[in-house]
Coordinates of C-alpha atoms and ligand atoms in Angstrom, one line a residue:
X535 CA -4.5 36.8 -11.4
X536 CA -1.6 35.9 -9.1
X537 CA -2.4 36.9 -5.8
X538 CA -4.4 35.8 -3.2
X539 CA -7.3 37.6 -2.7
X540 CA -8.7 38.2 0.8
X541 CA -12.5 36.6 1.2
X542 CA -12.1 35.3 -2.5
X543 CA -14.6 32.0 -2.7
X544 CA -12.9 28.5 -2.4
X545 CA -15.0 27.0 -5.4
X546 CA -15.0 23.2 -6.1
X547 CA -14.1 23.5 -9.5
X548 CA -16.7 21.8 -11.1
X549 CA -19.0 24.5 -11.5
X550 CA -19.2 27.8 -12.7
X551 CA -16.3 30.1 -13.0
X552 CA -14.6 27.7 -10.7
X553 CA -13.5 25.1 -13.4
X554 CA -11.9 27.8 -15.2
X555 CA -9.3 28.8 -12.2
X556 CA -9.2 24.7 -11.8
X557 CA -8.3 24.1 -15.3
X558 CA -5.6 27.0 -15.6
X559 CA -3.7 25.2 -12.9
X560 CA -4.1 21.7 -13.3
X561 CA -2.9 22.7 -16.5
X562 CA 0.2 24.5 -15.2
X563 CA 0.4 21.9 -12.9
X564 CA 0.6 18.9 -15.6
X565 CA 3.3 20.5 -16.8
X566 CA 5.3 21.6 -14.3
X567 CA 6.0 17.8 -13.5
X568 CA 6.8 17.6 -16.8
X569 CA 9.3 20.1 -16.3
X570 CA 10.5 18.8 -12.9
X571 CA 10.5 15.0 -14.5
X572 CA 13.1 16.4 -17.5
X573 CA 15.2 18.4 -15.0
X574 CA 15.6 15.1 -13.2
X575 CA 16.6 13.3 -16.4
X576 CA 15.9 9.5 -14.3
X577 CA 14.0 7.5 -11.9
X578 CA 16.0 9.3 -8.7
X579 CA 17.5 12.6 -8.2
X580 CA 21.4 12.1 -8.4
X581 CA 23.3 14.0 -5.8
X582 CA 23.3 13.1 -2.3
X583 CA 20.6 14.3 0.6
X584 CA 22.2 17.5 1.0
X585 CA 21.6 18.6 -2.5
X586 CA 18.2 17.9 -2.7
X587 CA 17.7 19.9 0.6
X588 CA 19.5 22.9 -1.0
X589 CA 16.9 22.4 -3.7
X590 CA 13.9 22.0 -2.0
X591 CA 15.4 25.6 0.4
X592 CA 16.0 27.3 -3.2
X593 CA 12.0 26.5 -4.2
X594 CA 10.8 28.0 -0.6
X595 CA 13.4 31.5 -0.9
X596 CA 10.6 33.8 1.1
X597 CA 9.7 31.4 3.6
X598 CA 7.0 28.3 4.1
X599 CA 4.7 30.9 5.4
X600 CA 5.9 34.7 3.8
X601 CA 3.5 37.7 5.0
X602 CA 2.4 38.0 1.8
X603 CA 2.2 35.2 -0.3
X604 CA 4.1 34.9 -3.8
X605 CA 0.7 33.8 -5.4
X606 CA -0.9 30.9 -6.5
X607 CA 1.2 30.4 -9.8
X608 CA 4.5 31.1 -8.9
X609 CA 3.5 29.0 -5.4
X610 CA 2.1 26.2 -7.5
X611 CA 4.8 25.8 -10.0
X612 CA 7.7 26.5 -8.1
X613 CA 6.9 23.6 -5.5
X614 CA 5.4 21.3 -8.0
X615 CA 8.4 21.2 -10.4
X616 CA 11.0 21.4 -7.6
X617 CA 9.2 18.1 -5.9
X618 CA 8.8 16.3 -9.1
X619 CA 12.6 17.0 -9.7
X620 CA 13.7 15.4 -6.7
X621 CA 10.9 12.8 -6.7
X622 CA 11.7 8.9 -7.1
X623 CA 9.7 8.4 -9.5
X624 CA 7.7 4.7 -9.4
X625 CA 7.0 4.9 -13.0
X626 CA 10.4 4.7 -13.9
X627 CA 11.2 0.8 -14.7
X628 CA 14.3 1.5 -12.8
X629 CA 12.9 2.8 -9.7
X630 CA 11.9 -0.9 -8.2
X631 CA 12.6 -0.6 -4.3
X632 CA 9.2 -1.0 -2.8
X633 CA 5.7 -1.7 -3.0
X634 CA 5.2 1.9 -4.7
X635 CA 3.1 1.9 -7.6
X636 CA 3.1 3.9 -10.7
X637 CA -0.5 5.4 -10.4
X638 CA -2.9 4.9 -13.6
X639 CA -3.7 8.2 -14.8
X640 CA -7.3 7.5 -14.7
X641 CA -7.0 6.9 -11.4
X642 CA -5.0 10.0 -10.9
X643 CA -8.2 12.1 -12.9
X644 CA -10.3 10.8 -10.3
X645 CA -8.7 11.6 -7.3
X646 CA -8.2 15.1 -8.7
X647 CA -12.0 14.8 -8.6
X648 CA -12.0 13.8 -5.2
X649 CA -10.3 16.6 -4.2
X650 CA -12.3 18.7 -5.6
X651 CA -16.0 17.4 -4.8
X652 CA -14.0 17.3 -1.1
X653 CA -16.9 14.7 0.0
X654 CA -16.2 13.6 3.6
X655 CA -17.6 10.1 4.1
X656 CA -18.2 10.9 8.1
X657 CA -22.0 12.0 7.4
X658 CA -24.6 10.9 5.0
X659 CA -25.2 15.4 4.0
X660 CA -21.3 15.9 3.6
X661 CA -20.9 12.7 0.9
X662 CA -24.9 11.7 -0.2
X663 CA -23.7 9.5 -3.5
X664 CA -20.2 8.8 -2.5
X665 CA -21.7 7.1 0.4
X666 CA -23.6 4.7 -1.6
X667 CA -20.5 4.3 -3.5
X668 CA -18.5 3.1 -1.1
X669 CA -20.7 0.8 0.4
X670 CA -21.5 -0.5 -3.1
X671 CA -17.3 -1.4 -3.7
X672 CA -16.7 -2.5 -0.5
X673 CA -19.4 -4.5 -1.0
X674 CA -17.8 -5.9 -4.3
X675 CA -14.5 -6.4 -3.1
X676 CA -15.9 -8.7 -0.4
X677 CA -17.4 -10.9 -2.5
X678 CA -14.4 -10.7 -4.7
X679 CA -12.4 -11.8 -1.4
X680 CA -15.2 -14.7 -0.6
X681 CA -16.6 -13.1 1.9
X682 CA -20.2 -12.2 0.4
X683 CA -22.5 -10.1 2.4
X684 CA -19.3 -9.0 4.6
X685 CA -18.5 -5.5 5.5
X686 CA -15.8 -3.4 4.7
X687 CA -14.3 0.1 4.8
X688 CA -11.6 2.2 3.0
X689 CA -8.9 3.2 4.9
X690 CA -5.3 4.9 4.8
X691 CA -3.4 1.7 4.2
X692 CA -2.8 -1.8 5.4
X693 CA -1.7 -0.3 8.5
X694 CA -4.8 1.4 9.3
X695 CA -7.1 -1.7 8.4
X696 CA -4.6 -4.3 10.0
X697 CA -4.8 -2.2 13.2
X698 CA -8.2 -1.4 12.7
X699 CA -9.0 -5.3 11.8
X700 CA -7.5 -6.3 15.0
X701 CA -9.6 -3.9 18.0
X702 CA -12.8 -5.4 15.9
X703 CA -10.6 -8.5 16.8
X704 CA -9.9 -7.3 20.6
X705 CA -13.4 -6.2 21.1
X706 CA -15.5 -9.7 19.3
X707 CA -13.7 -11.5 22.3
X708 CA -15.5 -12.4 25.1
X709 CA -11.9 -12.1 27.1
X710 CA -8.6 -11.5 27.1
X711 CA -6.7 -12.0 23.5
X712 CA -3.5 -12.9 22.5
X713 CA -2.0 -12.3 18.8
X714 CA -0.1 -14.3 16.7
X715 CA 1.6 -13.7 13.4
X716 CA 4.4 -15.4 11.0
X717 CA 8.2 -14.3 11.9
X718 CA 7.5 -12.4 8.4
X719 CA 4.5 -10.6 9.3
X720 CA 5.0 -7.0 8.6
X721 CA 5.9 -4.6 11.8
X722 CA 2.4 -2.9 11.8
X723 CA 0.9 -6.0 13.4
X724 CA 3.6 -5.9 16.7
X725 CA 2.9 -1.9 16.6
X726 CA -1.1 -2.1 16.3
X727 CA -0.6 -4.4 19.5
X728 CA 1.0 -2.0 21.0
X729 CA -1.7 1.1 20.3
X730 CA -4.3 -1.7 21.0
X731 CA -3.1 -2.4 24.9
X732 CA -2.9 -6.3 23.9
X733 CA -0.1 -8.7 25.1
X734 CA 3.4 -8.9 22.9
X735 CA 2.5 -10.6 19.6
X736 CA 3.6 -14.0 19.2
X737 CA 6.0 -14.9 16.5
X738 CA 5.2 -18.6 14.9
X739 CA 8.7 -19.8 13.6
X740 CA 8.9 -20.0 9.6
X741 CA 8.9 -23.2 8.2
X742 CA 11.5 -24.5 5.7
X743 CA 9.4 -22.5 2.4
X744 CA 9.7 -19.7 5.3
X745 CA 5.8 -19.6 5.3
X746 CA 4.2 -19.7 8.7
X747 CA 5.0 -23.2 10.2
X748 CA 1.9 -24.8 11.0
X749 CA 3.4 -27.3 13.3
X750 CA 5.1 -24.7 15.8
X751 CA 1.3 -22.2 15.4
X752 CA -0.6 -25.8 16.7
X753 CA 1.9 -26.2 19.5
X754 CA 1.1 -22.6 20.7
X755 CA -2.2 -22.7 20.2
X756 CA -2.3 -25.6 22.1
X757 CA -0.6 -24.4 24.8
X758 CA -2.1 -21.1 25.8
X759 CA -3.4 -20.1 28.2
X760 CA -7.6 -21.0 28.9
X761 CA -9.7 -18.5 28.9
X762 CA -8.0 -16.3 26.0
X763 CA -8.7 -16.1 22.2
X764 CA -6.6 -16.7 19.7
X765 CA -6.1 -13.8 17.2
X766 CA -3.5 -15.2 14.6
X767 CA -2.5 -12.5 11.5
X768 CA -1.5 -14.6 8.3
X769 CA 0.6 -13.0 5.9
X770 CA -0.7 -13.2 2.2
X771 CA 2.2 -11.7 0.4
X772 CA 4.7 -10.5 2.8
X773 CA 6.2 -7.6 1.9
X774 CA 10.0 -9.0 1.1
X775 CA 9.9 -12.3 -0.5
X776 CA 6.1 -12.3 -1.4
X777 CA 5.7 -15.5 0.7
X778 CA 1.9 -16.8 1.3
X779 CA 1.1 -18.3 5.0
X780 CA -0.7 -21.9 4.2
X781 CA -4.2 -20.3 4.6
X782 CA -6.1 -22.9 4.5
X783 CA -4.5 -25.3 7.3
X784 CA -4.5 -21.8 9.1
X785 CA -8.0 -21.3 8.9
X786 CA -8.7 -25.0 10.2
X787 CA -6.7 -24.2 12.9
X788 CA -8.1 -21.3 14.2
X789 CA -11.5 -22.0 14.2
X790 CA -10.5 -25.4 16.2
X791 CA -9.4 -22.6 18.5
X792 CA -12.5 -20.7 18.1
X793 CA -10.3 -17.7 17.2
X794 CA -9.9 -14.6 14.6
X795 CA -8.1 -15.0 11.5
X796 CA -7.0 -11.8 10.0
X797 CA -5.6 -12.2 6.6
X798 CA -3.1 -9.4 5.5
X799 CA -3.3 -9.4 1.9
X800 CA -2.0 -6.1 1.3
X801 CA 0.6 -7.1 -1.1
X802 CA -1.3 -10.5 -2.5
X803 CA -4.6 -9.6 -2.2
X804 CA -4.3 -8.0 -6.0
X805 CA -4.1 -11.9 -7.1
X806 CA -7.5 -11.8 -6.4
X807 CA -7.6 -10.1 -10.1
X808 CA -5.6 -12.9 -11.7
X809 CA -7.8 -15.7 -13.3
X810 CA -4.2 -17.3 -13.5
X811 CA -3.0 -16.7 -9.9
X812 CA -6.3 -16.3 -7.6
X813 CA -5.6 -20.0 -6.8
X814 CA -2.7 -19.1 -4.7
X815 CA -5.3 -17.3 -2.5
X816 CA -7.2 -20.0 -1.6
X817 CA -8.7 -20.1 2.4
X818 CA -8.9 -16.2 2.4
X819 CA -12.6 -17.0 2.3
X820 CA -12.6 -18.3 5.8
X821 CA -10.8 -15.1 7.2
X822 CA -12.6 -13.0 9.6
X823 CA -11.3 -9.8 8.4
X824 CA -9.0 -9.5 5.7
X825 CA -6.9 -6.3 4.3
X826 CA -6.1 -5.1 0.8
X827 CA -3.9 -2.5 -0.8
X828 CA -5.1 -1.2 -3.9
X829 CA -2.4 1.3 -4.0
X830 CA 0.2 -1.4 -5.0
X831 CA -1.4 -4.2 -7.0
X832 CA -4.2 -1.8 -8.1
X833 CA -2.4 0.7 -9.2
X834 CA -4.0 3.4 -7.2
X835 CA -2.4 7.0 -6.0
X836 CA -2.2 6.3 -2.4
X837 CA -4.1 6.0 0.0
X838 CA -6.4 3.0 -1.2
X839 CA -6.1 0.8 1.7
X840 CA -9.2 -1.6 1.8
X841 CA -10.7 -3.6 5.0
X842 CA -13.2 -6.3 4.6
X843 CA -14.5 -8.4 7.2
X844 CA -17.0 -11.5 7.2
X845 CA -19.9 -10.3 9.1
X846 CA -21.2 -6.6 8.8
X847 CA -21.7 -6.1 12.0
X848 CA -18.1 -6.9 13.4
X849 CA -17.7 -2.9 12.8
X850 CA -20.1 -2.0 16.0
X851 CA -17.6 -1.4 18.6
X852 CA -16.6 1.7 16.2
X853 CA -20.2 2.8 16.5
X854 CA -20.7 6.5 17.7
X855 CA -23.5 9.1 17.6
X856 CA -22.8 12.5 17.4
X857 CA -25.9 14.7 17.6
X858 CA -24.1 16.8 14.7
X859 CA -23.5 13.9 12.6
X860 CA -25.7 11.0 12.5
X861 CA -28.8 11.5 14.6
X862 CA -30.8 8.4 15.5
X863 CA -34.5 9.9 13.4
X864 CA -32.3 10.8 10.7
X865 CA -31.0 7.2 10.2
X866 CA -34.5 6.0 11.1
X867 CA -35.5 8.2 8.0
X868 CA -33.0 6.4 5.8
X869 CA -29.9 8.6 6.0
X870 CA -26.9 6.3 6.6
X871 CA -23.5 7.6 7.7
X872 CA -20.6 5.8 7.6
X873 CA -18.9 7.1 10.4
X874 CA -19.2 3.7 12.8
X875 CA -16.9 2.2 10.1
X876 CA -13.9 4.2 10.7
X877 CA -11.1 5.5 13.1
X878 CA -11.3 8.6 11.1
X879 CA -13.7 11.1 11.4
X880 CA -13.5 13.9 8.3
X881 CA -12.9 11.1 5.1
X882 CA -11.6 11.8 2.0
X883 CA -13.7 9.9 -0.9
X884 CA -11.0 7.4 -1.7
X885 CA -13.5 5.3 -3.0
X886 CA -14.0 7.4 -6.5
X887 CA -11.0 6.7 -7.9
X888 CA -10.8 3.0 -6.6
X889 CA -14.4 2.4 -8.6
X890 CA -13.3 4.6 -11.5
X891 CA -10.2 1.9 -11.9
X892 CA -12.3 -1.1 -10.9
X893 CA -15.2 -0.3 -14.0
X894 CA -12.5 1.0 -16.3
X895 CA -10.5 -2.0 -16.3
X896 CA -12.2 -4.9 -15.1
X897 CA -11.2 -8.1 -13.8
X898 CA -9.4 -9.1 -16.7
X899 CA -7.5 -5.8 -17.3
X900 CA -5.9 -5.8 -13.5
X901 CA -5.7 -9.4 -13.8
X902 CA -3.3 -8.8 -16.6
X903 CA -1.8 -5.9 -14.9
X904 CA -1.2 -8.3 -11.9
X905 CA 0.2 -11.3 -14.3
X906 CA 2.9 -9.1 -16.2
X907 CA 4.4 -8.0 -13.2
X908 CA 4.7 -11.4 -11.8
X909 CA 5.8 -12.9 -14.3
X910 CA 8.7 -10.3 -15.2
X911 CA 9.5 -11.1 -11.9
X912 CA 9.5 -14.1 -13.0
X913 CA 11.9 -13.3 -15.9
X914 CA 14.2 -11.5 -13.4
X915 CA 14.7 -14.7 -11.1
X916 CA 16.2 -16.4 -13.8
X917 CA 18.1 -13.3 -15.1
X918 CA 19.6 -13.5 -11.3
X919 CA 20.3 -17.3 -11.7
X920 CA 22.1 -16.8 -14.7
X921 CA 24.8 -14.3 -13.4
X922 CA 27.8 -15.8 -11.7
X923 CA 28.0 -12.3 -9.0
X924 CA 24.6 -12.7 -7.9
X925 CA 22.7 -15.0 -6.1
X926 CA 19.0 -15.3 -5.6
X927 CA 17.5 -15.7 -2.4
X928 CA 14.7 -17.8 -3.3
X929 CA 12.2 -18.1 -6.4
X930 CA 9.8 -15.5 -6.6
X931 CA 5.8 -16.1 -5.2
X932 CA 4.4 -12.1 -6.3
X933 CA 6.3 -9.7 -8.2
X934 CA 9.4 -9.1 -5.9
X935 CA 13.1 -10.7 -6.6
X936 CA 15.6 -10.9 -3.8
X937 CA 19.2 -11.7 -4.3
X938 CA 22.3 -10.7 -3.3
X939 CA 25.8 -9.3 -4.8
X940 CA 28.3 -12.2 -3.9
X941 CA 30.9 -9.6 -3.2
X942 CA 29.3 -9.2 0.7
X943 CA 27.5 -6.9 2.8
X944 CA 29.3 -3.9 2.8
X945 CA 29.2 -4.3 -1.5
X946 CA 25.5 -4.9 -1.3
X947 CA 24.7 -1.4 0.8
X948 CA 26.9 0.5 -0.6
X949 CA 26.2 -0.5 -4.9
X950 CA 22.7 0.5 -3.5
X951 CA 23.6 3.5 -2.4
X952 CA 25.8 4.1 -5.6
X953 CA 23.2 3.7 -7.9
X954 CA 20.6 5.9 -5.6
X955 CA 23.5 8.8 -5.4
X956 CA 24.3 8.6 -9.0
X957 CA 20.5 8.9 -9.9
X958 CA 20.4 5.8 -11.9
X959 CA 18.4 3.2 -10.3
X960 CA 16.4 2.9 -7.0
X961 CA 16.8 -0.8 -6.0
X962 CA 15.5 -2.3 -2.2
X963 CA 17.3 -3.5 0.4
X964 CA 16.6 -5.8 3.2
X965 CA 18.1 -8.5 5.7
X966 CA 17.7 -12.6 5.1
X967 CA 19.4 -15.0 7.2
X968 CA 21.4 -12.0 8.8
X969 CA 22.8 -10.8 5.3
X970 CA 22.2 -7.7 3.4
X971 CA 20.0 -8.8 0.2
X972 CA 19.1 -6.4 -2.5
X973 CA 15.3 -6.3 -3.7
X974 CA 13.2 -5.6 -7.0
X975 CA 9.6 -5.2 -6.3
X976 CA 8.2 -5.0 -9.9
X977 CA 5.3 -3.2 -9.9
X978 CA 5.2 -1.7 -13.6
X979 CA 2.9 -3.5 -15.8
X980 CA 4.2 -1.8 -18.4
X981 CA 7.9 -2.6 -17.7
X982 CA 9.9 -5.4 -20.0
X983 CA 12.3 -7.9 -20.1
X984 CA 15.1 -5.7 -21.7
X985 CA 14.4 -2.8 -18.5
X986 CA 15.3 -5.5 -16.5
X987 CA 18.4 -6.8 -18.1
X988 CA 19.3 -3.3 -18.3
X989 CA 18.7 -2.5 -14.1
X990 CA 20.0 -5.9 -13.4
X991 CA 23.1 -4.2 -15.8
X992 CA 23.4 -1.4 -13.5
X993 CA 23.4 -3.9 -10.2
X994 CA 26.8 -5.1 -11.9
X995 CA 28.3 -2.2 -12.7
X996 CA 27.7 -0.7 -9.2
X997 CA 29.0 -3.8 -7.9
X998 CA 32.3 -3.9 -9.4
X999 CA 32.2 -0.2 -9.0
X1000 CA 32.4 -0.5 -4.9
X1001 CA 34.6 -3.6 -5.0
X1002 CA 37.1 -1.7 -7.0
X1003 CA 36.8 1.1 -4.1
X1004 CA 37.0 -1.2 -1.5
Ligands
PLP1406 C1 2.5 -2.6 2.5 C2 2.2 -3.5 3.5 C3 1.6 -3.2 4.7 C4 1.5 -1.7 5.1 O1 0.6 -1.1 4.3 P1 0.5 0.5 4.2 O2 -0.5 0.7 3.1 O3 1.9 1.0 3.8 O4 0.1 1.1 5.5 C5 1.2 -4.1 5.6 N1 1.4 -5.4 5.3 C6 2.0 -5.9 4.2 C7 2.2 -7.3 3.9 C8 2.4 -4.9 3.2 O5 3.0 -5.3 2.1

């Protein structure tokens, strides 16, 4: 059975004859990324942009949208395999750019579930358990976070809960607010200021340990203007150099202040895991909203964003009823919706595989998860110290190494893009100090010392590749 057939049922899988059409193809499915992960042979495709265009082109021969479709087999495997062949694949050791996690697989097995229970979290009689189950994790995470009896939601990302996090923010305050982050803070901060309506954000100078100077945040806060509220975005974990914004004195500040403190923990918040690293999050207790990533430390397929806040009821100026949705007497009744939690209406249950992860491997087995990638970072630092062409940019806080090639900019951009074109290695890239740096973000638990020394191998090799060009 290949074709599509007109009025045929769209079953959920789990039942009846359903799970026999879902099990044929997630079977075909399995291993046509198996197929598409030989043809590609590494953690990148090699070949440049346009060849991986022609590829994708070849797989859709007939159209995006033919009259008649090809069927559900061909459809399936053709795209599958031609995307996993040209996929950067995080769960190569080699592939170490960005905060891009290789999913665990029975995290993966859950979110197929997800799909196919398709429980939208909006209304109480489109998602009756998974309902209860989110509020039962978010509830967990918050006390994780030291923020017992808080609320929370799961969202699309740290985006969504930072922007999210700050209209609760915008709309607690009696007045006008103004926004204030670390020079590091990550861009969706200056944008969700921008969607919000709210004032240019404020960038606080780093400090020395370029952390969030304290000093220069007391002198603004000092000097604003009367009559507006703080709301000051610390950084725990920011996405180059891992760096964690003195929470603590930050905390103490704001409430002098009688502000909001939003912590964005979407890169460190996994510490929270880490009987051996949770110490470095210390203050996040006294933030008023903080947000988590479990689709980076967590080890999630995204999305898995998390937000928490202190008090429950900061989520009210999301409150809507819609007579289709959440009527007042069936709430009175005890059907609770989640939809005054959320910018989104329809809402995929995220939460399974999220809880799934959370009971399969407990504290201690993310904590561990958490600890081997730091500490490999860890092990990479030193690798960095140890080679005469590089030089690191500063020790490592999380799980990410920057450095640089010593042969300059134009030899750090284009051994990147060597490595990415040849298909051996995908390797980050960002700007310190006005420089072009080169990044690891290690977010393989199950990566080792010797796949390091072997990347770090290939950062060499490039290197003397392009100054041999130059
Ligand atoms: C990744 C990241 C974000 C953005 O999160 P998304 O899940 O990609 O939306 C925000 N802040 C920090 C510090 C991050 O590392």
């Amino acid at each position: 059975m290949t074709a599509v057939v007109p009025g045929r049922p769209a079953p959920d899988g789990l039942r009846g004859s359903g799970r026999h059409d879902l099990a044929d193809l997630v079977a075909l499915s399995l291993d046509a990324l198996a197929a598409g992960r030989e043809a590609r042979g590494g953690p990148v495709p090699a070949g440049d942009p346009r060849q991986v265009t022609a590829d994708v082109d070849a797989a859709l021969t007939g159209g995006v949208l033919p009259q008649d479709g090809i069927g559900e087999r061909a459809a399936l495997v053709g795209l599958v395999s031609t995307v996993a062949a040209g996929a950067a694949d995080p769960a190569d050791p080699r592939c170490a750019a960005h905060l891009h996690c290789p999913p665990l697989p029975v995290a993966v097995a859950a979110d197929l579930a997800a799909s196919a229970l398709n429980q939208s979290l909006d209304s109480w009689d489109q998602a009756p358990a998974a309902t209860v189950l989110e509020d039962r994790v978010v509830a967990a995470l918050a006390e994780l976070a030291g923020l017992p009896g808080g609320g929370g939601v799961v969202t699309t990302g740290g985006t969504g809960s930072t922007y999210t996090a700050l209209l609760l923010a915008r709309d607690a305050a009696p007045g006008p607010v103004r926004l204030y982050a670390g020079a590091a803070a990550h861009f969706s901060v200056e944008r969700a200021a921008h969607l919000l309506g709210l004032p240019a954000v404020v960038a606080v100078p780093s400090a020395a340990d370029r952390a969030l100077d304290l000093a220069a945040l007391a002198a603004l806060l000092r000097d604003a203007p009367a009559g507006e509220r703080p709301v000051v975005v610390a950084t725990a974990g920011t996405t180059d150099l891992g760096t964690i914004d003195p929470l603590p004195a930050v905390a103490a500040l704001v409430r002098r202040h009688a502000g909001w403190l939003h912590v964005d923990a979407a890169y460190g918040g996994g510490l929270l895991f880490s009987g051996r690293r949770r110490h470095l999050l210390a203050g996040l207790e006294q933030a008023d909203s903080v947000s988590l990533d479990l689709h980076k430390f967590g080890w999630q397929p995204a999305a898995a964003g998390v937000l928490l806040t202190r008090d429950a009821a900061a989520f009210a100026p999301l409150a809507r009823r819609a007579a289709y949705l959440n009527p007042a007497d069936d709430e009175a009744a005890g059907y609770p919706s989640l939809l005054g939690r959320s910018l989104r209406t329809t809402r995929r249950a995220d939460v399974l595989k999220i809880a799934v992860t959370l009971r399969a491997l407990g504290r201690t087995g993310l904590g561990a998860m958490v600890d081997a990638c730091c500490d490999l970072a860890a092990y990479a630092a030193a690798r960095v110290q140890a080679e005469p062409r590089l030089e690191l940019a500063a020790a490592p806080v999380l799980s990410t190494v920057v450095f640089r090639h010593r042969g300059g900019d134009a030899v750090n951009g284009g051994l990147r893009r060597r490595l990415l074109r040849e298909g051996r290695a995908v390797v980050g890239r960002t700007e310190l100090d006005g420089r072009v740096h080169l990044k690891l973000t290690l977010l393989n638990p199950a990566a080792t010392p010797a796949g390091v020394d072997a990347l770090l191998d290939l950062v060499l090799a490039a290197g003397s590749a392009e100054e041999a060009a130059a």
